[in-house]
Coordinates of C-alpha atoms and ligand atoms in Angstrom, one line a residue:
X26 CA -26.7 -5.6 -22.3
X27 CA -27.1 -5.7 -26.0
X28 CA -24.6 -8.5 -26.7
X29 CA -26.8 -10.9 -24.7
X30 CA -29.2 -11.1 -27.6
X31 CA -26.7 -12.9 -29.7
X32 CA -26.6 -15.8 -27.3
X33 CA -29.0 -18.8 -27.0
X34 CA -31.1 -18.3 -23.8
X35 CA -29.4 -21.5 -22.3
X36 CA -26.0 -19.8 -22.6
X37 CA -27.2 -16.5 -21.1
X38 CA -28.5 -18.2 -18.0
X39 CA -25.5 -20.5 -17.7
X40 CA -23.3 -19.9 -14.7
X41 CA -20.4 -22.0 -16.1
X42 CA -18.4 -24.7 -14.4
X43 CA -15.6 -23.4 -12.1
X44 CA -12.7 -25.8 -11.9
X45 CA -10.5 -26.1 -8.8
X46 CA -7.9 -23.3 -8.4
X47 CA -4.8 -23.8 -10.5
X48 CA -2.5 -21.1 -9.2
X49 CA 0.2 -20.2 -11.8
X50 CA 3.5 -19.7 -10.0
X51 CA 3.7 -19.5 -6.2
X52 CA 4.7 -22.4 -4.1
X53 CA 1.4 -24.0 -3.1
X54 CA 1.1 -27.5 -2.0
X55 CA -1.9 -28.5 -4.2
X56 CA -4.3 -31.0 -2.7
X57 CA -7.4 -29.5 -4.4
X58 CA -7.9 -31.1 -7.8
X59 CA -7.0 -34.8 -7.3
X60 CA -4.0 -34.7 -9.5
X61 CA -1.5 -37.6 -8.9
X62 CA 1.4 -36.4 -6.7
X63 CA 4.0 -38.5 -8.5
X64 CA 5.4 -38.1 -12.0
X65 CA 4.0 -40.3 -14.8
X66 CA 5.8 -43.4 -16.2
X67 CA 9.1 -42.3 -17.8
X68 CA 8.0 -44.1 -21.0
X69 CA 5.3 -41.3 -21.5
X70 CA 8.0 -38.6 -21.9
X71 CA 10.1 -40.9 -24.2
X72 CA 7.1 -41.5 -26.4
X73 CA 6.2 -37.8 -26.6
X74 CA 9.8 -36.8 -27.4
X75 CA 9.9 -39.4 -30.1
X76 CA 6.7 -38.1 -31.7
X77 CA 8.0 -34.5 -31.5
X78 CA 11.1 -35.5 -33.3
X79 CA 9.3 -37.2 -36.1
X80 CA 7.3 -33.9 -36.5
X81 CA 3.8 -32.5 -36.2
X82 CA 3.2 -31.8 -39.9
X83 CA 0.5 -34.4 -40.4
X84 CA -2.9 -34.7 -38.7
X85 CA -3.1 -37.3 -36.0
X86 CA -5.0 -40.6 -36.2
X87 CA -8.7 -39.5 -35.8
X88 CA -9.5 -42.7 -33.8
X89 CA -6.2 -43.0 -31.9
X90 CA -5.9 -46.6 -33.0
X91 CA -2.6 -47.3 -31.2
X92 CA -4.2 -46.4 -27.9
X93 CA -7.4 -48.3 -28.6
X94 CA -5.4 -51.5 -29.2
X95 CA -3.3 -51.3 -26.1
X96 CA -6.3 -50.2 -23.9
X97 CA -8.4 -53.0 -25.3
X98 CA -5.8 -55.6 -24.3
X99 CA -5.6 -54.1 -20.8
X100 CA -9.3 -54.0 -20.3
X101 CA -10.2 -57.3 -21.9
X102 CA -12.4 -55.8 -24.7
X103 CA -11.8 -55.2 -28.5
X104 CA -10.5 -51.9 -29.9
X105 CA -13.9 -51.2 -31.4
X106 CA -15.3 -50.9 -27.9
X107 CA -13.2 -47.8 -27.2
X108 CA -13.6 -44.1 -28.1
X109 CA -10.8 -41.7 -27.2
X110 CA -11.3 -38.1 -26.1
X111 CA -9.5 -34.9 -25.1
X112 CA -9.8 -35.7 -21.4
X113 CA -12.9 -37.6 -20.2
X114 CA -14.7 -34.2 -20.0
X115 CA -14.7 -34.4 -23.9
X116 CA -16.2 -37.9 -23.6
X117 CA -18.9 -36.6 -21.3
X118 CA -19.7 -33.8 -23.8
X119 CA -19.9 -36.2 -26.7
X120 CA -22.2 -38.5 -24.8
X121 CA -24.5 -35.7 -23.7
X122 CA -24.7 -34.2 -27.1
X123 CA -25.5 -37.6 -28.7
X124 CA -28.2 -38.7 -26.3
X125 CA -29.9 -35.6 -24.8
X126 CA -32.0 -33.1 -26.7
X127 CA -33.4 -29.7 -25.8
X128 CA -35.9 -30.0 -22.9
X129 CA -35.1 -33.7 -22.3
X130 CA -33.8 -35.1 -19.0
X131 CA -30.3 -35.9 -17.9
X132 CA -30.3 -37.6 -14.5
X133 CA -27.5 -37.0 -12.0
X134 CA -26.9 -37.9 -8.4
X135 CA -26.2 -35.2 -5.9
X136 CA -23.8 -34.2 -4.5
X137 CA -21.5 -35.2 -7.3
X138 CA -19.4 -33.8 -10.2
X139 CA -20.7 -30.3 -10.9
X140 CA -19.7 -30.3 -14.6
X141 CA -22.6 -32.7 -15.4
X142 CA -25.1 -30.0 -14.7
X143 CA -23.2 -27.5 -16.9
X144 CA -23.2 -30.0 -19.8
X145 CA -27.0 -30.4 -19.5
X146 CA -27.5 -26.6 -19.4
X147 CA -25.4 -26.0 -22.5
X148 CA -27.5 -28.6 -24.3
X149 CA -30.7 -26.9 -23.2
X150 CA -31.6 -30.1 -21.4
X151 CA -33.1 -30.4 -17.9
X152 CA -30.8 -31.9 -15.3
X153 CA -32.6 -33.8 -12.7
X154 CA -30.5 -34.0 -9.5
X155 CA -31.4 -36.8 -7.1
X156 CA -29.8 -36.8 -3.7
X157 CA -27.8 -39.8 -2.5
X158 CA -29.1 -41.4 0.6
X159 CA -27.2 -40.7 3.8
X160 CA -25.2 -43.9 3.4
X161 CA -24.3 -42.9 -0.2
X162 CA -26.5 -45.5 -1.9
X163 CA -29.0 -44.5 -4.6
X164 CA -32.6 -43.8 -3.6
X165 CA -35.6 -45.4 -5.4
X166 CA -36.1 -42.1 -7.4
X167 CA -32.9 -42.8 -9.3
X168 CA -34.5 -45.9 -10.8
X169 CA -37.7 -44.2 -12.0
X170 CA -38.4 -43.7 -15.7
X171 CA -40.1 -40.4 -16.6
X172 CA -40.9 -40.2 -20.3
X173 CA -38.2 -37.7 -21.2
X174 CA -35.3 -39.4 -19.4
X175 CA -32.5 -39.8 -22.0
X176 CA -29.3 -40.4 -20.0
X177 CA -28.1 -40.9 -16.4
X178 CA -24.6 -40.1 -15.1
X179 CA -23.1 -42.0 -12.2
X180 CA -19.6 -41.2 -11.0
X181 CA -18.3 -44.4 -9.4
X182 CA -16.3 -43.8 -7.2
X183 CA -18.2 -40.6 -6.6
X184 CA -16.7 -37.1 -6.1
X185 CA -16.6 -35.5 -3.5
X186 CA -17.5 -38.5 -1.3
X187 CA -15.1 -41.1 -2.7
X188 CA -17.8 -43.7 -2.1
X189 CA -18.8 -46.6 -4.5
X190 CA -22.2 -47.9 -5.5
X191 CA -21.8 -51.7 -5.6
X192 CA -21.6 -53.6 -8.9
X193 CA -24.8 -55.4 -8.0
X194 CA -26.6 -52.1 -7.5
X195 CA -25.2 -50.7 -10.7
X196 CA -26.3 -53.8 -12.7
X197 CA -29.8 -53.5 -11.2
X198 CA -30.0 -49.8 -12.1
X199 CA -28.9 -50.5 -15.7
X200 CA -31.6 -53.2 -16.1
X201 CA -34.3 -50.9 -14.8
X202 CA -33.4 -47.6 -16.6
X203 CA -34.9 -47.1 -20.0
X204 CA -31.9 -45.0 -21.2
X205 CA -28.0 -45.2 -21.3
X206 CA -26.2 -45.1 -18.0
X207 CA -22.8 -43.5 -18.1
X208 CA -20.5 -44.7 -15.3
X209 CA -17.8 -42.1 -14.8
X210 CA -14.9 -44.2 -13.6
X211 CA -12.4 -41.4 -13.3
X212 CA -11.2 -42.9 -10.0
X213 CA -11.8 -46.6 -10.5
X214 CA -8.1 -47.5 -10.6
X215 CA -7.9 -46.5 -7.0
X216 CA -11.0 -48.6 -6.0
X217 CA -11.5 -52.2 -5.1
X218 CA -13.8 -52.8 -8.0
X219 CA -15.0 -51.5 -11.4
X220 CA -17.9 -52.3 -13.8
X221 CA -16.2 -53.0 -17.1
X222 CA -17.8 -56.4 -17.3
X223 CA -21.2 -54.8 -17.2
X224 CA -20.5 -53.1 -20.5
X225 CA -20.4 -56.6 -22.1
X226 CA -23.6 -57.7 -20.4
X227 CA -25.7 -54.6 -21.1
X228 CA -25.7 -52.3 -24.1
X229 CA -26.9 -49.5 -22.0
X230 CA -23.8 -49.3 -19.8
X231 CA -21.1 -46.9 -20.9
X232 CA -17.9 -46.3 -18.9
X233 CA -15.7 -43.2 -19.1
X234 CA -12.1 -43.3 -17.9
X235 CA -9.3 -40.7 -17.7
X236 CA -5.6 -40.7 -17.6
X237 CA -5.6 -37.5 -15.6
X238 CA -5.7 -39.0 -12.1
X239 CA -4.3 -42.6 -11.9
X240 CA -1.8 -42.1 -14.7
X241 CA -0.6 -38.7 -13.5
X242 CA -1.4 -37.0 -16.8
X243 CA -3.9 -34.3 -16.1
X244 CA -2.0 -31.8 -18.3
X245 CA -1.9 -34.2 -21.3
X246 CA -5.8 -34.3 -21.7
X247 CA -6.7 -37.8 -22.5
X248 CA -9.7 -39.9 -21.6
X249 CA -11.8 -42.6 -23.2
X250 CA -15.1 -44.4 -23.3
X251 CA -15.8 -48.1 -23.1
X252 CA -19.1 -49.1 -24.8
X253 CA -20.5 -51.7 -27.2
X254 CA -19.2 -51.1 -30.8
X255 CA -22.6 -50.3 -32.3
X256 CA -22.8 -47.3 -29.9
X257 CA -19.2 -46.3 -30.4
X258 CA -19.7 -46.2 -34.2
X259 CA -22.5 -43.6 -33.7
X260 CA -20.7 -41.6 -31.1
X261 CA -17.7 -41.2 -33.4
X262 CA -20.0 -39.0 -35.7
X263 CA -20.5 -36.5 -32.8
X264 CA -16.8 -36.0 -31.9
X265 CA -14.5 -33.4 -33.4
X266 CA -12.5 -35.0 -36.2
X267 CA -9.1 -34.7 -34.5
X268 CA -10.1 -34.5 -30.9
X269 CA -6.9 -36.0 -29.6
X270 CA -3.5 -34.6 -30.7
X271 CA -0.5 -36.6 -31.8
X272 CA 1.5 -35.9 -28.6
X273 CA -1.4 -36.9 -26.3
X274 CA -2.1 -40.1 -28.3
X275 CA 1.6 -41.1 -28.1
X276 CA 1.9 -40.3 -24.4
X277 CA -1.4 -42.0 -23.5
X278 CA -0.5 -45.1 -25.4
X279 CA 2.8 -45.4 -23.5
X280 CA 1.1 -44.7 -20.2
X281 CA -1.5 -47.5 -20.6
X282 CA 1.2 -49.8 -21.8
X283 CA 3.0 -49.5 -18.4
X284 CA 0.6 -51.4 -16.1
X285 CA 3.4 -52.1 -13.7
X286 CA 3.9 -48.4 -13.1
X287 CA 0.1 -48.1 -12.6
X288 CA 0.0 -50.8 -10.0
X289 CA 2.9 -49.4 -8.0
X290 CA 1.5 -45.9 -8.1
X291 CA -2.0 -47.0 -7.0
X292 CA -0.6 -49.0 -4.2
X293 CA 1.4 -46.0 -2.9
X294 CA -1.6 -43.6 -3.2
X295 CA -3.9 -46.1 -1.4
X296 CA -1.4 -46.5 1.4
X297 CA -1.2 -42.7 1.9
X298 CA -5.0 -42.4 1.7
X299 CA -5.3 -44.8 4.7
X300 CA -2.7 -42.7 6.6
X301 CA -4.5 -39.5 5.7
X302 CA -7.9 -40.8 6.9
X303 CA -6.6 -42.1 10.2
X304 CA -4.6 -38.9 10.9
X305 CA -7.6 -36.7 10.1
X306 CA -9.9 -38.8 12.4
X307 CA -7.3 -38.4 15.2
X308 CA -7.7 -34.6 14.8
X309 CA -11.4 -34.7 15.2
X310 CA -12.6 -34.9 11.6
X311 CA -15.3 -37.2 10.3
X312 CA -13.9 -38.8 7.2
X313 CA -16.0 -40.6 4.6
X314 CA -14.3 -44.0 3.8
X315 CA -12.9 -43.3 0.3
X316 CA -12.2 -45.6 -2.7
X317 CA -10.6 -42.7 -4.7
X318 CA -7.4 -40.6 -4.4
X319 CA -9.0 -38.0 -2.1
X320 CA -11.0 -37.9 1.1
X321 CA -14.1 -36.0 2.1
X322 CA -14.1 -34.7 5.6
X323 CA -15.7 -32.3 8.1
X324 CA -14.5 -31.2 11.5
X325 CA -16.7 -31.5 14.6
X326 CA -16.0 -27.9 15.7
X327 CA -14.2 -25.8 13.1
X328 CA -16.2 -24.6 10.0
X329 CA -14.8 -26.1 6.8
X330 CA -14.6 -22.7 5.0
X331 CA -12.4 -21.3 7.8
X332 CA -10.1 -24.3 7.7
X333 CA -9.8 -23.9 3.9
X334 CA -9.0 -20.3 4.1
X335 CA -6.5 -20.7 6.9
X336 CA -4.7 -23.6 5.0
X337 CA -4.6 -21.4 1.9
X338 CA -3.0 -18.5 3.7
X339 CA -0.3 -21.0 4.7
X340 CA 0.3 -22.2 1.1
X341 CA -1.8 -25.3 1.2
X342 CA -4.7 -25.7 -1.2
X343 CA -7.6 -28.1 -0.5
X344 CA -11.1 -28.0 -2.1
X345 CA -13.8 -26.3 -0.2
X346 CA -17.3 -27.5 -1.4
X347 CA -20.7 -26.3 -0.3
X348 CA -23.7 -28.1 -1.7
X349 CA -27.3 -26.9 -1.4
X350 CA -29.5 -29.2 0.8
X351 CA -26.4 -31.0 2.0
X352 CA -23.8 -28.7 3.5
X353 CA -20.1 -28.1 3.1
X354 CA -16.9 -29.9 3.7
X355 CA -13.3 -30.3 2.6
X356 CA -12.1 -32.6 -0.2
X357 CA -8.5 -33.3 0.2
X358 CA -6.4 -35.0 -2.5
X359 CA -4.0 -37.7 -1.5
X360 CA -0.6 -36.2 -2.0
X361 CA 2.9 -37.6 -1.2
X362 CA 3.7 -38.6 2.4
X363 CA 5.7 -35.4 2.7
X364 CA 2.8 -33.3 1.6
X365 CA 0.6 -35.1 4.1
X366 CA 3.1 -34.4 6.9
X367 CA 2.9 -30.7 5.9
X368 CA -0.9 -30.7 6.0
X369 CA -1.1 -32.5 9.3
X370 CA 1.5 -30.1 10.9
X371 CA -0.6 -27.1 9.8
X372 CA -3.9 -28.7 10.9
X373 CA -2.5 -29.5 14.4
X374 CA -2.0 -25.7 14.9
X375 CA -5.6 -25.0 13.8
X376 CA -8.0 -27.6 15.4
Ligands
LIG420 C1 -11.3 -35.3 -12.8 C2 -12.7 -35.9 -13.2 C3 -13.0 -36.0 -14.5 C4 -12.3 -35.3 -15.6 O1 -11.2 -35.9 -16.1 P1 -10.4 -35.3 -17.3 O2 -10.1 -36.5 -18.0 O3 -9.3 -34.6 -16.7 O4 -11.3 -34.4 -18.1 C5 -14.2 -36.7 -14.8 N1 -15.1 -37.0 -13.9 C6 -14.8 -36.9 -12.6 C7 -15.8 -37.3 -11.5 C8 -13.6 -36.3 -12.2 O5 -13.3 -36.0 -10.9

């Protein structure tokens, strides 16, 4: 095709990241993209309405100062340690662009978030995928330092497994790597621990967070980075001038201000996660112990793809994943207790 010559070779060979299905209309129970099953804090809508009423004529604050101040208080850092983005995907893009050049190496664990690989490809970088060990710890290869290594991503908790690499292990990794280590803490609010204190200790540690999952705001698009200020100042140069819009800044600031809402929501999701895991095991699934708002499971007898398709025909969406070298399985988001009842009722007729 002639139009292909317009594109950089990296883009021509790119497959592109495929997000989980987002059916428009239809009455699916959606347990496939780890959205929160509950509505966000009511203060979020109030704040957005207020911003709408005062008008959208002016450009938003390029640094989202109001959010940085509130988030800094919540996390125990200073506002200069925070960079806001249009979802944490935007943060991951900024970090990749800033650190990794053409032909250089971006290290990823596998299986994990597929988008990382796409970011490396767009950049013309080489992504080096290193398989987790069977117990979901990192193998020695993840600690090695080839000359072109520029950045390592580690989702913690990981997706699709929901497992956590311990803080001691992460600290050790950051000390040994010669390059920045980005901890993607998209699911950390659902976990027993996080690594924010490591950012203070080690310049190399950067943490991305999102309001999409634990704050129930996937549609708002807001995420942020926590890193030492001398890094943030440079990363600001890479971002779009107005990467967060006025409505999302207002909504996100109200959301992070409502920590009571967060605690109650997380407690509910964690309780249902436990119920889900126990019930799946009773139906013959092997369930990986999860620290996130989803579980990864496989059935002893029924192939995962068949179960996925059968559930979908019955109006219930889960995520089917198939990884090279590692195999397939189902990633099921923790929904409401009523959604869980519907899932279990269907599964009981299938397995
Ligand atoms: C959902 C998810 C994100 C993306 O979050 P957005 O803020 O919605 O862009 C990042 N990393 C992982 C591992 C995720 O699962």
